[in-house]
mmCIF file of C-alpha atoms in Angstrom:
data_model
loop_
_atom_site.group_PDB
_atom_site.id
_atom_site.type_symbol
_atom_site.label_atom_id
_atom_site.label_comp_id
_atom_site.label_asym_id
_atom_site.label_seq_id
_atom_site.Cartn_x
_atom_site.Cartn_y
_atom_site.Cartn_z
ATOM 1 C CA UNK A 1 -1.830 -42.550 51.839
ATOM 2 C CA UNK A 2 -1.752 -39.081 50.437
ATOM 3 C CA UNK A 3 1.388 -39.501 48.398
ATOM 4 C CA UNK A 4 0.864 -43.202 47.011
ATOM 5 C CA UNK A 5 -2.734 -41.777 46.051
ATOM 6 C CA UNK A 6 -0.490 -38.291 44.146
ATOM 7 C CA UNK A 7 1.563 -41.105 42.495
ATOM 8 C CA UNK A 8 -1.276 -42.693 41.222
ATOM 9 C CA UNK A 9 -2.119 -39.793 39.513
ATOM 10 C CA UNK A 10 0.529 -38.551 38.384
ATOM 11 C CA UNK A 11 0.874 -42.312 36.334
ATOM 12 C CA UNK A 12 -2.303 -42.373 34.252
ATOM 13 C CA UNK A 13 -2.259 -38.046 33.483
ATOM 14 C CA UNK A 14 1.108 -39.463 32.419
ATOM 15 C CA UNK A 15 -0.209 -42.662 30.510
ATOM 16 C CA UNK A 16 -2.861 -40.885 29.578
ATOM 17 C CA UNK A 17 0.322 -38.005 27.566
ATOM 18 C CA UNK A 18 1.411 -40.538 26.202
ATOM 19 C CA UNK A 19 -1.363 -42.497 24.432
ATOM 20 C CA UNK A 20 -2.117 -39.463 23.741
ATOM 21 C CA UNK A 21 1.654 -38.442 21.809
ATOM 22 C CA UNK A 22 1.566 -40.899 20.275
ATOM 23 C CA UNK A 23 -0.984 -41.500 18.875
ATOM 24 C CA UNK A 24 -1.092 -37.565 17.168
ATOM 25 C CA UNK A 25 2.253 -38.878 16.241
ATOM 26 C CA UNK A 26 1.312 -42.188 14.259
ATOM 27 C CA UNK A 27 -0.922 -39.856 11.640
ATOM 28 C CA UNK A 28 0.195 -38.881 8.699
ATOM 29 C CA UNK A 29 0.150 -35.231 7.591
ATOM 30 C CA UNK A 30 -1.739 -36.203 4.958
ATOM 31 C CA UNK A 31 -5.054 -36.987 7.695
ATOM 32 C CA UNK A 32 -4.152 -34.326 9.626
ATOM 33 C CA UNK A 33 -7.189 -31.554 9.026
ATOM 34 C CA UNK A 34 -6.481 -28.474 8.885
ATOM 35 C CA UNK A 35 -7.762 -26.326 11.814
ATOM 36 C CA UNK A 36 -7.565 -22.258 10.789
ATOM 37 C CA UNK A 37 -6.198 -19.637 8.924
ATOM 38 C CA UNK A 38 -3.262 -17.877 10.351
ATOM 39 C CA UNK A 39 -3.404 -14.426 7.911
ATOM 40 C CA UNK A 40 -0.220 -11.607 8.436
ATOM 41 C CA UNK A 41 -1.676 -8.470 6.795
ATOM 42 C CA UNK A 42 1.007 -5.940 5.529
ATOM 43 C CA UNK A 43 0.428 -2.352 5.956
ATOM 44 C CA UNK A 44 -3.268 -2.845 7.634
ATOM 45 C CA UNK A 45 -2.612 0.756 9.099
ATOM 46 C CA UNK A 46 -2.300 3.131 6.804
ATOM 47 C CA UNK A 47 -3.665 1.252 4.003
ATOM 48 C CA UNK A 48 -6.086 -1.353 5.718
ATOM 49 C CA UNK A 49 -7.662 -2.533 2.202
ATOM 50 C CA UNK A 50 -8.888 -5.935 2.724
ATOM 51 C CA UNK A 51 -9.391 -8.061 6.744
ATOM 52 C CA UNK A 52 -8.757 -11.425 7.614
ATOM 53 C CA UNK A 53 -13.340 -12.186 7.317
ATOM 54 C CA UNK A 54 -12.702 -11.158 3.915
ATOM 55 C CA UNK A 55 -10.162 -12.948 2.576
ATOM 56 C CA UNK A 56 -10.572 -16.186 3.925
ATOM 57 C CA UNK A 57 -14.528 -15.035 2.357
ATOM 58 C CA UNK A 58 -12.953 -14.817 -1.318
ATOM 59 C CA UNK A 59 -11.558 -17.840 -0.210
ATOM 60 C CA UNK A 60 -14.655 -20.588 0.444
ATOM 61 C CA UNK A 61 -16.343 -18.462 -2.153
ATOM 62 C CA UNK A 62 -13.869 -20.099 -5.192
ATOM 63 C CA UNK A 63 -14.295 -23.411 -3.395
ATOM 64 C CA UNK A 64 -10.932 -23.342 -1.922
ATOM 65 C CA UNK A 65 -11.266 -22.346 1.739
ATOM 66 C CA UNK A 66 -8.261 -24.750 3.494
ATOM 67 C CA UNK A 67 -10.299 -24.732 6.531
ATOM 68 C CA UNK A 68 -12.178 -28.334 7.247
ATOM 69 C CA UNK A 69 -10.059 -29.573 4.749
ATOM 70 C CA UNK A 70 -6.592 -32.926 5.361
ATOM 71 C CA UNK A 71 -3.250 -30.958 4.484
ATOM 72 C CA UNK A 72 -2.227 -33.275 1.420
ATOM 73 C CA UNK A 73 -6.205 -31.875 -0.443
ATOM 74 C CA UNK A 74 -3.970 -28.477 0.481
ATOM 75 C CA UNK A 75 -2.760 -26.073 -2.579
ATOM 76 C CA UNK A 76 -0.834 -23.844 -0.543
ATOM 77 C CA UNK A 77 0.415 -22.656 -4.937
ATOM 78 C CA UNK A 78 -3.588 -22.227 -5.337
ATOM 79 C CA UNK A 79 -4.465 -19.961 -2.550
ATOM 80 C CA UNK A 80 -1.482 -18.252 -2.791
ATOM 81 C CA UNK A 81 -2.476 -18.035 -7.791
ATOM 82 C CA UNK A 82 -5.979 -16.657 -6.407
ATOM 83 C CA UNK A 83 -5.326 -14.319 -3.674
ATOM 84 C CA UNK A 84 -2.402 -12.271 -5.881
ATOM 85 C CA UNK A 85 -5.245 -11.406 -8.750
ATOM 86 C CA UNK A 86 -7.544 -9.583 -6.284
ATOM 87 C CA UNK A 87 -7.285 -6.644 -6.794
ATOM 88 C CA UNK A 88 -5.504 -4.469 -3.691
ATOM 89 C CA UNK A 89 -3.106 -7.624 -2.864
ATOM 90 C CA UNK A 90 0.238 -7.414 -4.472
ATOM 91 C CA UNK A 91 2.093 -10.528 -3.030
ATOM 92 C CA UNK A 92 0.360 -13.392 -1.027
ATOM 93 C CA UNK A 93 3.083 -16.139 0.858
ATOM 94 C CA UNK A 94 0.911 -19.675 2.141
ATOM 95 C CA UNK A 95 2.667 -21.830 4.008
ATOM 96 C CA UNK A 96 2.168 -24.708 6.302
ATOM 97 C CA UNK A 97 2.332 -23.994 10.047
ATOM 98 C CA UNK A 98 3.023 -26.852 12.425
ATOM 99 C CA UNK A 99 0.002 -26.566 14.358
ATOM 100 C CA UNK A 100 -1.760 -27.309 11.676
ATOM 101 C CA UNK A 101 -3.619 -24.059 9.863
ATOM 102 C CA UNK A 102 -2.243 -23.096 7.246
ATOM 103 C CA UNK A 103 -1.200 -19.977 7.191
ATOM 104 C CA UNK A 104 -1.216 -16.992 4.810
ATOM 105 C CA UNK A 105 1.345 -13.335 4.607
ATOM 106 C CA UNK A 106 0.029 -10.572 2.658
ATOM 107 C CA UNK A 107 1.323 -7.413 0.687
ATOM 108 C CA UNK A 108 -0.949 -4.993 -0.076
ATOM 109 C CA UNK A 109 -0.665 -2.686 -2.627
ATOM 110 C CA UNK A 110 0.252 0.722 -1.897
ATOM 111 C CA UNK A 111 -1.093 2.947 -3.015
ATOM 112 C CA UNK A 112 1.053 6.256 -4.662
ATOM 113 C CA UNK A 113 -1.344 8.331 -6.144
ATOM 114 C CA UNK A 114 -5.358 9.276 -7.315
ATOM 115 C CA UNK A 115 -6.293 10.475 -10.454
ATOM 116 C CA UNK A 116 -9.770 11.998 -11.679
ATOM 117 C CA UNK A 117 -9.022 12.675 -14.751
ATOM 118 C CA UNK A 118 -11.224 14.806 -16.509
ATOM 119 C CA UNK A 119 -12.489 11.384 -18.504
ATOM 120 C CA UNK A 120 -13.915 10.616 -15.299
ATOM 121 C CA UNK A 121 -11.657 8.281 -15.084
ATOM 122 C CA UNK A 122 -11.557 6.807 -11.015
ATOM 123 C CA UNK A 123 -8.617 5.206 -9.845
ATOM 124 C CA UNK A 124 -5.362 4.939 -8.121
ATOM 125 C CA UNK A 125 -1.609 4.377 -9.019
ATOM 126 C CA UNK A 126 0.423 1.849 -6.966
ATOM 127 C CA UNK A 127 4.207 1.786 -5.752
ATOM 128 C CA UNK A 128 5.018 -0.042 -8.924
ATOM 129 C CA UNK A 129 3.215 1.584 -11.390
ATOM 130 C CA UNK A 130 -0.064 0.118 -11.848
ATOM 131 C CA UNK A 131 -3.395 0.952 -12.309
ATOM 132 C CA UNK A 132 -5.891 0.499 -8.973
ATOM 133 C CA UNK A 133 -9.136 0.743 -8.492
ATOM 134 C CA UNK A 134 -9.941 2.466 -5.502
ATOM 135 C CA UNK A 135 -10.654 1.031 -2.529
ATOM 136 C CA UNK A 136 -14.295 0.984 -0.590
ATOM 137 C CA UNK A 137 -11.030 3.154 1.857
ATOM 138 C CA UNK A 138 -9.508 6.302 1.342
ATOM 139 C CA UNK A 139 -6.034 6.396 1.258
ATOM 140 C CA UNK A 140 -4.269 10.214 1.459
ATOM 141 C CA UNK A 141 -2.698 10.090 -1.374
ATOM 142 C CA UNK A 142 -2.952 13.658 -3.701
ATOM 143 C CA UNK A 143 -4.527 14.192 -6.470
ATOM 144 C CA UNK A 144 -4.246 14.129 -9.979
ATOM 145 C CA UNK A 145 -7.179 16.136 -11.826
ATOM 146 C CA UNK A 146 -6.752 17.215 -15.671
ATOM 147 C CA UNK A 147 -6.028 16.450 -18.688
ATOM 148 C CA UNK A 148 -5.104 12.413 -17.545
ATOM 149 C CA UNK A 149 -4.727 9.138 -19.443
ATOM 150 C CA UNK A 150 -3.614 5.706 -18.456
ATOM 151 C CA UNK A 151 -0.455 5.949 -19.992
ATOM 152 C CA UNK A 152 0.686 9.919 -19.401
ATOM 153 C CA UNK A 153 -0.460 8.325 -15.818
ATOM 154 C CA UNK A 154 1.336 5.756 -15.442
ATOM 155 C CA UNK A 155 4.611 7.238 -16.950
ATOM 156 C CA UNK A 156 5.311 10.497 -16.384
ATOM 157 C CA UNK A 157 2.841 11.003 -12.579
ATOM 158 C CA UNK A 158 4.567 8.116 -11.953
ATOM 159 C CA UNK A 159 7.241 9.525 -11.535
ATOM 160 C CA UNK A 160 6.279 12.093 -10.287
ATOM 161 C CA UNK A 161 4.715 10.452 -7.663
ATOM 162 C CA UNK A 162 7.512 8.434 -6.308
ATOM 163 C CA UNK A 163 9.858 11.784 -6.454
ATOM 164 C CA UNK A 164 7.158 12.804 -3.943
ATOM 165 C CA UNK A 165 7.139 10.066 -1.460
ATOM 166 C CA UNK A 166 10.960 10.175 -1.080
ATOM 167 C CA UNK A 167 10.757 14.187 -0.385
ATOM 168 C CA UNK A 168 8.645 13.680 2.478
ATOM 169 C CA UNK A 169 7.958 17.628 3.274
ATOM 170 C CA UNK A 170 6.985 17.583 -0.479
ATOM 171 C CA UNK A 171 4.672 15.285 -0.458
ATOM 172 C CA UNK A 172 3.115 16.288 3.376
ATOM 173 C CA UNK A 173 2.838 19.914 0.790
ATOM 174 C CA UNK A 174 1.701 19.050 -2.052
ATOM 175 C CA UNK A 175 -2.523 18.246 -1.761
ATOM 176 C CA UNK A 176 -3.711 18.334 -5.965
ATOM 177 C CA UNK A 177 -1.443 17.594 -9.168
ATOM 178 C CA UNK A 178 -3.660 18.737 -11.946
ATOM 179 C CA UNK A 179 -2.095 18.549 -15.579
ATOM 180 C CA UNK A 180 -3.750 21.271 -18.733
ATOM 181 C CA UNK A 181 -4.591 20.129 -21.690
ATOM 182 C CA UNK A 182 -1.184 20.775 -22.612
ATOM 183 C CA UNK A 183 -0.297 18.312 -20.653
ATOM 184 C CA UNK A 184 1.803 20.353 -17.983
ATOM 185 C CA UNK A 185 1.863 20.399 -14.341
ATOM 186 C CA UNK A 186 0.285 22.512 -11.610
ATOM 187 C CA UNK A 187 0.236 21.754 -7.913
ATOM 188 C CA UNK A 188 -1.994 22.955 -5.384
ATOM 189 C CA UNK A 189 0.132 23.757 -2.173
ATOM 190 C CA UNK A 190 -1.634 22.742 0.864
ATOM 191 C CA UNK A 191 0.749 25.574 3.466
ATOM 192 C CA UNK A 192 0.302 28.948 0.597
ATOM 193 C CA UNK A 193 -2.435 29.765 -1.458
ATOM 194 C CA UNK A 194 -0.383 30.147 -4.828
ATOM 195 C CA UNK A 195 -0.433 27.534 -8.005
ATOM 196 C CA UNK A 196 2.350 26.236 -8.067
ATOM 197 C CA UNK A 197 3.989 25.664 -12.133
ATOM 198 C CA UNK A 198 6.196 23.595 -12.675
ATOM 199 C CA UNK A 199 5.720 22.863 -16.347
ATOM 200 C CA UNK A 200 6.415 19.697 -18.814
ATOM 201 C CA UNK A 201 7.109 16.249 -16.531
ATOM 202 C CA UNK A 202 10.762 15.543 -15.497
ATOM 203 C CA UNK A 203 13.805 17.738 -14.616
ATOM 204 C CA UNK A 204 11.799 16.940 -10.639
ATOM 205 C CA UNK A 205 14.777 17.598 -8.780
ATOM 206 C CA UNK A 206 16.085 21.182 -9.440
ATOM 207 C CA UNK A 207 12.737 22.658 -9.495
ATOM 208 C CA UNK A 208 11.344 21.648 -5.996
ATOM 209 C CA UNK A 209 15.613 22.672 -5.183
ATOM 210 C CA UNK A 210 14.392 25.806 -6.615
ATOM 211 C CA UNK A 211 11.300 25.862 -4.830
ATOM 212 C CA UNK A 212 13.048 25.464 -1.163
ATOM 213 C CA UNK A 213 15.655 28.448 -2.506
ATOM 214 C CA UNK A 214 12.606 30.355 -2.898
ATOM 215 C CA UNK A 215 9.934 29.439 0.319
ATOM 216 C CA UNK A 216 13.507 29.643 2.374
ATOM 217 C CA UNK A 217 14.733 33.439 1.317
ATOM 218 C CA UNK A 218 10.833 34.073 -0.465
ATOM 219 C CA UNK A 219 7.549 33.275 0.755
ATOM 220 C CA UNK A 220 9.380 33.556 4.845
ATOM 221 C CA UNK A 221 10.225 36.886 4.926
ATOM 222 C CA UNK A 222 7.373 38.449 1.921
ATOM 223 C CA UNK A 223 4.838 36.299 3.019
ATOM 224 C CA UNK A 224 3.230 33.673 1.889
ATOM 225 C CA UNK A 225 0.494 34.500 0.516
ATOM 226 C CA UNK A 226 1.371 38.094 -1.257
ATOM 227 C CA UNK A 227 1.809 35.457 -5.757
ATOM 228 C CA UNK A 228 -1.399 33.715 -6.872
ATOM 229 C CA UNK A 229 0.938 31.626 -9.065
ATOM 230 C CA UNK A 230 4.880 30.850 -9.311
ATOM 231 C CA UNK A 231 6.549 29.775 -11.666
ATOM 232 C CA UNK A 232 9.122 26.794 -12.413
ATOM 233 C CA UNK A 233 8.781 25.985 -15.570
ATOM 234 C CA UNK A 234 12.371 27.447 -16.792
ATOM 235 C CA UNK A 235 16.305 27.023 -15.795
ATOM 236 C CA UNK A 236 17.703 29.460 -12.557
ATOM 237 C CA UNK A 237 14.620 31.674 -12.380
ATOM 238 C CA UNK A 238 11.597 31.273 -10.163
ATOM 239 C CA UNK A 239 8.735 33.579 -12.092
ATOM 240 C CA UNK A 240 5.805 34.965 -9.700
ATOM 241 C CA UNK A 241 2.740 36.604 -10.455
ATOM 242 C CA UNK A 242 1.746 39.037 -8.299
ATOM 243 C CA UNK A 243 -2.555 38.802 -6.177
#
């Protein structure tokens, strides 16, 4: 008796499953409603400038939130265009998922340098050389101060920032970049109490190679605070000013 009851219940469950499956598979994709948004944010460990809640809130504010709409009403190209206009998003990829959701993968803009110019302008230069506003969350990058306009920031400062970014030793060592009235570059290091004078922009590879040689063969022997200024302006020489 128990065995027959078990078989009967199993057949009922199988019948219910078949009916449900047929209903789902016979539903037209255009009639299926979007249940949720699956958001993937890249670079969140270091640069969490936007989160899922803010992103969904933005789509609602623009009147294009996909949740609750049928799949044929949702234009993924429109979602991408709106998201990519936001100041902290570099690239957005929107797509339909098998689970009746809209997937959104967002690549955030990565700051390279922060600029705090004498003019009062305050912004970041990102890894593409573009200007981006200052977010609510601070980013641990070198700060550039002094006589800086956006053209100088996007060219000369960007090139210096790229060099530092690709050389971990100097990326960790340089805390501040100061631009003088003559558009010459001074560096404030994290280790050592001296100004490192680079002179005019450019030739960074040669200048930093000389600085590394001086660190290893000079400051390591005489002490890191012996000099107040190290000049790398001229080729084949290092000029130091005693404290």
